[in-house]
PDB file of C-alpha atoms in Angstrom:
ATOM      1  CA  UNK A   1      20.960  -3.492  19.542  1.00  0.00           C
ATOM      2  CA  UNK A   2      17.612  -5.575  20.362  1.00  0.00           C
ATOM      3  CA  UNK A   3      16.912  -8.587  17.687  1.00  0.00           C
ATOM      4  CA  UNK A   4      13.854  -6.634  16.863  1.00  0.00           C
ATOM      5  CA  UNK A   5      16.161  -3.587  15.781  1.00  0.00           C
ATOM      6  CA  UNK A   6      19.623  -3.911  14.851  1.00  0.00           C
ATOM      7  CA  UNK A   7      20.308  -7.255  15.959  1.00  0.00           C
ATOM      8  CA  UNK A   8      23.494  -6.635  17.277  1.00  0.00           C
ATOM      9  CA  UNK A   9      24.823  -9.994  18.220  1.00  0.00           C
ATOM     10  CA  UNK A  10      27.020 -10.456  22.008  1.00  0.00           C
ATOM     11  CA  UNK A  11      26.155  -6.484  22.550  1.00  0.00           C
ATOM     12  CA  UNK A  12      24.005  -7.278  25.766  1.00  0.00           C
ATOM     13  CA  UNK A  13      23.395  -5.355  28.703  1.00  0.00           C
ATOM     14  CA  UNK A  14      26.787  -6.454  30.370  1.00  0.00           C
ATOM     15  CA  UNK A  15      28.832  -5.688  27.442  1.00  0.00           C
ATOM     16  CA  UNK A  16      26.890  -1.953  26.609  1.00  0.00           C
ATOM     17  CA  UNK A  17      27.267  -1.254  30.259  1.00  0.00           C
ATOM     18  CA  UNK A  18      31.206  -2.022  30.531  1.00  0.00           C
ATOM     19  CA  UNK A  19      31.462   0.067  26.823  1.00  0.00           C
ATOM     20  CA  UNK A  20      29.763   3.089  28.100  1.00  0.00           C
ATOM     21  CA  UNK A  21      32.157   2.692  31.897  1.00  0.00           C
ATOM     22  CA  UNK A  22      34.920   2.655  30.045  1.00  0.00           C
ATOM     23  CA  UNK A  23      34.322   5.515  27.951  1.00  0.00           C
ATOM     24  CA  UNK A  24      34.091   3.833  24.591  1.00  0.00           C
ATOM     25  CA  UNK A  25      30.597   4.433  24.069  1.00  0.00           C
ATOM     26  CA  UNK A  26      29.086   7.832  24.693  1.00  0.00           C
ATOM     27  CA  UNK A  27      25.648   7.431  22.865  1.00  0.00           C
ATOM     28  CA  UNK A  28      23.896   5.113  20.368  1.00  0.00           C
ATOM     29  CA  UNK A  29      25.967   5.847  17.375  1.00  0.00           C
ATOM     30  CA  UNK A  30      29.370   4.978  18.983  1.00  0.00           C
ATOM     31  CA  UNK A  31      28.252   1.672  18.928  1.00  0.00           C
ATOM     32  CA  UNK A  32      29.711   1.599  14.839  1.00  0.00           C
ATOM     33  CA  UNK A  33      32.397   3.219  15.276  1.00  0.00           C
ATOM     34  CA  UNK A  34      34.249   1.115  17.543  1.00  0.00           C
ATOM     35  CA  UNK A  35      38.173   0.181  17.343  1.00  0.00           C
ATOM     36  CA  UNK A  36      39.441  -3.403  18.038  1.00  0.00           C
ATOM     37  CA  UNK A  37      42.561  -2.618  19.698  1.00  0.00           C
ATOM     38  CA  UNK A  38      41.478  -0.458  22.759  1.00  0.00           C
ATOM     39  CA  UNK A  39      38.507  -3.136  23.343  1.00  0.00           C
ATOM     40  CA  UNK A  40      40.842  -6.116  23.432  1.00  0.00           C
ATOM     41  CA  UNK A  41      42.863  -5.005  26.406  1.00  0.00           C
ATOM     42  CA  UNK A  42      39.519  -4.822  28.500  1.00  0.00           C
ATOM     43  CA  UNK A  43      38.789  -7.585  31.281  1.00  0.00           C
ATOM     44  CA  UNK A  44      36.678 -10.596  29.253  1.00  0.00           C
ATOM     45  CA  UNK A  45      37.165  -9.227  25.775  1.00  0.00           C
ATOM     46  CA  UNK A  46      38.777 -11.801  24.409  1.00  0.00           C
ATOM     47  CA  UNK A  47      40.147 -11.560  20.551  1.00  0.00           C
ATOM     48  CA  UNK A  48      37.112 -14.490  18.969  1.00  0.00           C
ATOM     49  CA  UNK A  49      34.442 -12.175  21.428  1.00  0.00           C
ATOM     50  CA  UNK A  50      36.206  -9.157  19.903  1.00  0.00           C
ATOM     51  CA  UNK A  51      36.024 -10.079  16.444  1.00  0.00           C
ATOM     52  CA  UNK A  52      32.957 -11.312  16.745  1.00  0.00           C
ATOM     53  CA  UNK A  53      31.364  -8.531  18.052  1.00  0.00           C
ATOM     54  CA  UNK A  54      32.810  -6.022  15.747  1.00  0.00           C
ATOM     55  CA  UNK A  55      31.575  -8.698  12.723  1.00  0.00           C
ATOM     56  CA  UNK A  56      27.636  -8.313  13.831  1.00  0.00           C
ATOM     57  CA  UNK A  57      28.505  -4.400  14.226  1.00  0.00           C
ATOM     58  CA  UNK A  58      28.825  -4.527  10.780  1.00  0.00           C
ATOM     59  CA  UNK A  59      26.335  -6.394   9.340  1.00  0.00           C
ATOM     60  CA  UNK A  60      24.396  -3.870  11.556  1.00  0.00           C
ATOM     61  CA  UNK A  61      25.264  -1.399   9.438  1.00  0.00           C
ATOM     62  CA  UNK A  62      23.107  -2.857   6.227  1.00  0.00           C
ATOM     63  CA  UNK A  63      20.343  -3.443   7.907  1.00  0.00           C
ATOM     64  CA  UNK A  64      16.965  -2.705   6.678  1.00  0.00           C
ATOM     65  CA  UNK A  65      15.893   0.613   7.108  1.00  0.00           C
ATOM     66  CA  UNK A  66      13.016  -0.109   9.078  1.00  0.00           C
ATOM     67  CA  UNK A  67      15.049  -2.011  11.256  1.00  0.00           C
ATOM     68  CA  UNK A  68      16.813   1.653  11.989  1.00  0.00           C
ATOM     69  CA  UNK A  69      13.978   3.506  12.244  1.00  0.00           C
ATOM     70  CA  UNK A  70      12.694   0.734  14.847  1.00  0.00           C
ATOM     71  CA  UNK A  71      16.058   1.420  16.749  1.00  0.00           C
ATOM     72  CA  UNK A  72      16.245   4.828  16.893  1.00  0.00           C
ATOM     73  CA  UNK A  73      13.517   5.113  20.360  1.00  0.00           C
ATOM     74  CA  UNK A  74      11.381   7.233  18.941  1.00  0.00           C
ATOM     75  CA  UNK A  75       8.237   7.068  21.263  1.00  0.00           C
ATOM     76  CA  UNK A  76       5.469   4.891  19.862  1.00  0.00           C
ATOM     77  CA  UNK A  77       7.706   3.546  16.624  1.00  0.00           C
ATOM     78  CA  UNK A  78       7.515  -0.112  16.850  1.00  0.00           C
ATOM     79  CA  UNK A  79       8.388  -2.646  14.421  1.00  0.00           C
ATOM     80  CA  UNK A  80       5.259  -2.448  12.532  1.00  0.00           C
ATOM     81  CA  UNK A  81       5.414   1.561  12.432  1.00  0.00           C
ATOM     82  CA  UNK A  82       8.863   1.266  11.434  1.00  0.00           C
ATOM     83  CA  UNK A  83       8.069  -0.781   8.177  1.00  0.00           C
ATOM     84  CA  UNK A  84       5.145   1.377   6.997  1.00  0.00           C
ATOM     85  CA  UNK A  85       7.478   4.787   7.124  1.00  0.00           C
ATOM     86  CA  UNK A  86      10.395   2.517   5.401  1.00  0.00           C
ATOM     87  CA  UNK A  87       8.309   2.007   2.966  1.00  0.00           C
ATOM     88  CA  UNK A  88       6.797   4.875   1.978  1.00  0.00           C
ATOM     89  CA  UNK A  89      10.077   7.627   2.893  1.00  0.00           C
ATOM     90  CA  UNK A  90      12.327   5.090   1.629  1.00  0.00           C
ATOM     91  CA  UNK A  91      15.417   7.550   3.230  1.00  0.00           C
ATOM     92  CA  UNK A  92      16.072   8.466   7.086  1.00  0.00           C
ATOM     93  CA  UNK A  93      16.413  11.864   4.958  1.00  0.00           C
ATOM     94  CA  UNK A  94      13.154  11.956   3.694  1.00  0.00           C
ATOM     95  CA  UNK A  95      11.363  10.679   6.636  1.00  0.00           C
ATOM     96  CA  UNK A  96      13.559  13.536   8.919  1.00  0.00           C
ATOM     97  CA  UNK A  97      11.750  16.297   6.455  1.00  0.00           C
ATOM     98  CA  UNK A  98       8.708  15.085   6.392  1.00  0.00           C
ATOM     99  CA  UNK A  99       5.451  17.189   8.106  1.00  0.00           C
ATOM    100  CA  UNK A 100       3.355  15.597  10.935  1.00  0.00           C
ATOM    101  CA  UNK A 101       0.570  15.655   8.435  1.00  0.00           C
ATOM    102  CA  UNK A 102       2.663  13.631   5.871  1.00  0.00           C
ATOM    103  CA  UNK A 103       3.200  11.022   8.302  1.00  0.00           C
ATOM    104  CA  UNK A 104      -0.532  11.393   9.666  1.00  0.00           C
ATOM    105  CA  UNK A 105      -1.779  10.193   6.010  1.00  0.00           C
ATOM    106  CA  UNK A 106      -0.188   7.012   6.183  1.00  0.00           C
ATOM    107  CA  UNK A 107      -2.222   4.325   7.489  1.00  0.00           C
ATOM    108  CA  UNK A 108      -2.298   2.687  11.004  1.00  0.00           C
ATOM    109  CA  UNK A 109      -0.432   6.492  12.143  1.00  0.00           C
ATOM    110  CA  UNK A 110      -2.421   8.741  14.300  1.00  0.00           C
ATOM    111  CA  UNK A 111      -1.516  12.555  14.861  1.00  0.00           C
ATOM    112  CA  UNK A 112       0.101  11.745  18.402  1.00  0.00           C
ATOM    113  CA  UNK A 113       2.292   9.324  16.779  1.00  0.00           C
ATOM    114  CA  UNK A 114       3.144  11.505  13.628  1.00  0.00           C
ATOM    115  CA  UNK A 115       3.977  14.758  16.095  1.00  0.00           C
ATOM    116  CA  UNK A 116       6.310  12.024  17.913  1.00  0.00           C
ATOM    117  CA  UNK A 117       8.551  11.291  14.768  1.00  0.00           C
ATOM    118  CA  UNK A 118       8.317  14.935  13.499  1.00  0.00           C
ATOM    119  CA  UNK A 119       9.607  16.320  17.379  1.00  0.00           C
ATOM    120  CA  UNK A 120      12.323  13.533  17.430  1.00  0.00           C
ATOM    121  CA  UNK A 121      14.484  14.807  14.697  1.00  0.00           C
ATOM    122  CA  UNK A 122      13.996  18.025  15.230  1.00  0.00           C
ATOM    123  CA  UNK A 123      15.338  17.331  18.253  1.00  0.00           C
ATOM    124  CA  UNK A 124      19.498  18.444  17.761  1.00  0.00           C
ATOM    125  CA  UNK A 125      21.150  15.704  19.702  1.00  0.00           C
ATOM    126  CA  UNK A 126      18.872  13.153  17.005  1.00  0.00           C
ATOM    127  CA  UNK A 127      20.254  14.451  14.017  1.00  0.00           C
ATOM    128  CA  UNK A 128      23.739  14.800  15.415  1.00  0.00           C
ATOM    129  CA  UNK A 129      23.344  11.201  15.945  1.00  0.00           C
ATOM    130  CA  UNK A 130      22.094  10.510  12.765  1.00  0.00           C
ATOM    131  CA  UNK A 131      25.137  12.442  10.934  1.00  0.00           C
ATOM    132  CA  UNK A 132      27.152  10.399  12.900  1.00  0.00           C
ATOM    133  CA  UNK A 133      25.748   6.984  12.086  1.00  0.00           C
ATOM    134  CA  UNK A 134      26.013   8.105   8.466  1.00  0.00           C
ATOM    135  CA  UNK A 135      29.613   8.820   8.487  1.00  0.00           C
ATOM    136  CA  UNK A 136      30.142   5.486  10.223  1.00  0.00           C
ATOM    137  CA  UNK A 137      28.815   3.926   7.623  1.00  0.00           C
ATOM    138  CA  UNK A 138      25.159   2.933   8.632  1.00  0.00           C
ATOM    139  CA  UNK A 139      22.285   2.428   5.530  1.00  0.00           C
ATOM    140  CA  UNK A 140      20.532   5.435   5.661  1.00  0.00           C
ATOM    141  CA  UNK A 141      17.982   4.492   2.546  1.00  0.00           C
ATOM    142  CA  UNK A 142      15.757   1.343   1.462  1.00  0.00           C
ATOM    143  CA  UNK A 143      17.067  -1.287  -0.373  1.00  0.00           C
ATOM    144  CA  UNK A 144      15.540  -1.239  -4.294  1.00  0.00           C
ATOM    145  CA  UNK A 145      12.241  -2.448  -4.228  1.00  0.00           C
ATOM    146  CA  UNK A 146      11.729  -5.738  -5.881  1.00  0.00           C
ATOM    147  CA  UNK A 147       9.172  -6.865  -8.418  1.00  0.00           C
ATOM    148  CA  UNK A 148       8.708 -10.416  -8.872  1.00  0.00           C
ATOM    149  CA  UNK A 149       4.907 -10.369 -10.114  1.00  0.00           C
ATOM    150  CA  UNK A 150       1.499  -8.875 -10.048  1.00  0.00           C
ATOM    151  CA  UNK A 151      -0.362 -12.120  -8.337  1.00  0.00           C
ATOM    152  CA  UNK A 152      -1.052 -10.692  -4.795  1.00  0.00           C
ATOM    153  CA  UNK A 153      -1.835  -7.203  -5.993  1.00  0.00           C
ATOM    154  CA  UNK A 154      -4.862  -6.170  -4.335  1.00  0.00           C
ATOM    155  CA  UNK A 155      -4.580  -8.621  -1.914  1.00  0.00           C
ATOM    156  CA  UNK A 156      -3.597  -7.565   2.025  1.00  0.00           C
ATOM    157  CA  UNK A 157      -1.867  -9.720   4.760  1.00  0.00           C
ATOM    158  CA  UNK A 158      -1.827  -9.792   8.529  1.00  0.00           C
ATOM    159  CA  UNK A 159       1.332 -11.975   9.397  1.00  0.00           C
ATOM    160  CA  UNK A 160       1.877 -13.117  13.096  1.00  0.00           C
ATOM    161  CA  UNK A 161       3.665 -15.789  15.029  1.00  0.00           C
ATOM    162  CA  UNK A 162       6.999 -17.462  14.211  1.00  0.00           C
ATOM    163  CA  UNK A 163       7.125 -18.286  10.604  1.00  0.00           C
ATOM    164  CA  UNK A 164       8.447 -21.736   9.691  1.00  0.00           C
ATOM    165  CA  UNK A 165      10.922 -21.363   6.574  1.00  0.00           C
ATOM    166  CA  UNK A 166      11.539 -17.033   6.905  1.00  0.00           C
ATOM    167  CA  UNK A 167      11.379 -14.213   9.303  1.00  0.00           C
ATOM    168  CA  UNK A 168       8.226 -11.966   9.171  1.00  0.00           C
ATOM    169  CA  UNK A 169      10.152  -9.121   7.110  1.00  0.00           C
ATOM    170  CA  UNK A 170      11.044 -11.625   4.335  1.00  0.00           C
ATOM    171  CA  UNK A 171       7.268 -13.076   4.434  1.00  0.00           C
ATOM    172  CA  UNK A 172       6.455  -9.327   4.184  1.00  0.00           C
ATOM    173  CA  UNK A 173       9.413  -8.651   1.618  1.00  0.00           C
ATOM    174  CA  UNK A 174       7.817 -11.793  -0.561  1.00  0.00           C
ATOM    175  CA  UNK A 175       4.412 -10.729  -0.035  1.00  0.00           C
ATOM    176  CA  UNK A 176       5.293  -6.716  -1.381  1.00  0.00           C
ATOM    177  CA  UNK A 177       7.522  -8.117  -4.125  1.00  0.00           C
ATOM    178  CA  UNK A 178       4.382  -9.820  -5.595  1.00  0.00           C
ATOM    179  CA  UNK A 179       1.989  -6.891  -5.521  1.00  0.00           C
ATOM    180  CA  UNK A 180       0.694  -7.237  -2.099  1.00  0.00           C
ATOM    181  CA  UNK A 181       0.578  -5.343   0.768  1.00  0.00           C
ATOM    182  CA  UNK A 182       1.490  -6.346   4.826  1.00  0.00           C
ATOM    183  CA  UNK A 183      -0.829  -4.919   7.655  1.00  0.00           C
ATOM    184  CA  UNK A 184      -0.272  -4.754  11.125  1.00  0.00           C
ATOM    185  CA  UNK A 185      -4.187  -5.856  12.412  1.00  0.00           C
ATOM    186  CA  UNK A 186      -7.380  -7.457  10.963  1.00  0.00           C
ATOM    187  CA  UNK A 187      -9.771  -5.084   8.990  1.00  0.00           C
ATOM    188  CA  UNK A 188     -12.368  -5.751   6.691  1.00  0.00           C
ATOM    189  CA  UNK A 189      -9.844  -5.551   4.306  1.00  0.00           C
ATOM    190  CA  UNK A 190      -7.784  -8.172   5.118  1.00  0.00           C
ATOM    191  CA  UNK A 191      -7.264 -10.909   2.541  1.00  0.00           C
ATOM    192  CA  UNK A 192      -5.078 -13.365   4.340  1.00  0.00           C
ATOM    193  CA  UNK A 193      -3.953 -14.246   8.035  1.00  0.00           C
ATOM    194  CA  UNK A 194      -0.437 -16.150   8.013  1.00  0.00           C
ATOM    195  CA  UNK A 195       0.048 -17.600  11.221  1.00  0.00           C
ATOM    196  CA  UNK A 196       2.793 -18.846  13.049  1.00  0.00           C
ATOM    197  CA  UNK A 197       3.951 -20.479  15.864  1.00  0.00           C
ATOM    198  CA  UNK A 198       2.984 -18.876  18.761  1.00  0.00           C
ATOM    199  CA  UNK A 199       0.484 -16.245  17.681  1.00  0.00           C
TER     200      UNK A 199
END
């Protein structure tokens, strides 16, 4: 529910830990599938923290999916990591089938890594989980890719820090849309640094 992940607004560790006391919430996928009416008879769930809450719940459930892959806890799958398998499996589905040596061949992955993702949903409480996510209605698949242009093609960016005018995913969003590519450190191959606040 981090910002980093699904950005699950007023879901913080106070509120998950009443949730999972009183039963509501039994593991991560719960989290989408829950009712108004029981929650608004608990002590400090008012009906605007209510609504509210169940509001950013949804908007949860479009968000990108690198953003899910980044919340799933899969050992060693950051933000960065996240993005690059997004990208390239474009579908929970496809990433789920995918070999360790698949994964391997993407850049910035190592074998440890790859085994990590491959164990994770082969694991059967995972894909319980994510069958149950789907059927509450989570995005399971990248968004269409968009094309604006050709004028960055060739070109690759490190982004870091707080961006002024757009978050890091739509500087990395803008940057892929025009041909480019995003990376998550400084190579040789590195055509641009776009630095932030706070680096």
């Amino acid at each position: 529910v981090s910002r980093g992940a699904m950005d699950i607004d007023g879901m913080g560790p106070q509120t998950v830990k009443t949730l999972i006391d009183e039963g509501f919430i039994r593991d991560e996928a719960d989290i989408f599938g829950l009712d108004p009416a029981p929650l608004l008879e608990l002590e400090r769930f008012g009906e605007k923290k209510v609504e509210n809450l169940l509001t950013s719940i949804d908007k949860a459930k479009t968000r990108p999916l690198s953003r899910l892959i980044g919340s799933l806890g899969i050992d060693g799958v950051g933000g960065v990591v996240a993005n690059i398998l997004a990208d390239y499996f474009r579908s929970i589905e496809g990433l789920s089938e995918a070999s360790a040596e698949n994964i391997e061949a993407l850049e910035g992955i190592g074998p440890i890594l790859a085994q990590n993702v491959v164990d994770w949903f082969a694991d059967d409480y995972n894909r319980k989980l994510i069958h149950k996510m789907r059927d509450f209605g989570v995005t399971m698949k990248a968004a269409q890719r968009e094309v604006a242009g050709n004028a960055l093609k060739g070109m690759a960016f490190v982004l870091t820090g707080t961006l002024p005018t757009m978050s890091r995913d739509e500087a990395s969003a803008l940057i892929k849309a025009h041909g480019g590519q995003t990376k998550s450190s400084v190579s040789k191959k590195t055509s641009y640094v776009l630095v932030g606040d706070s680096p």
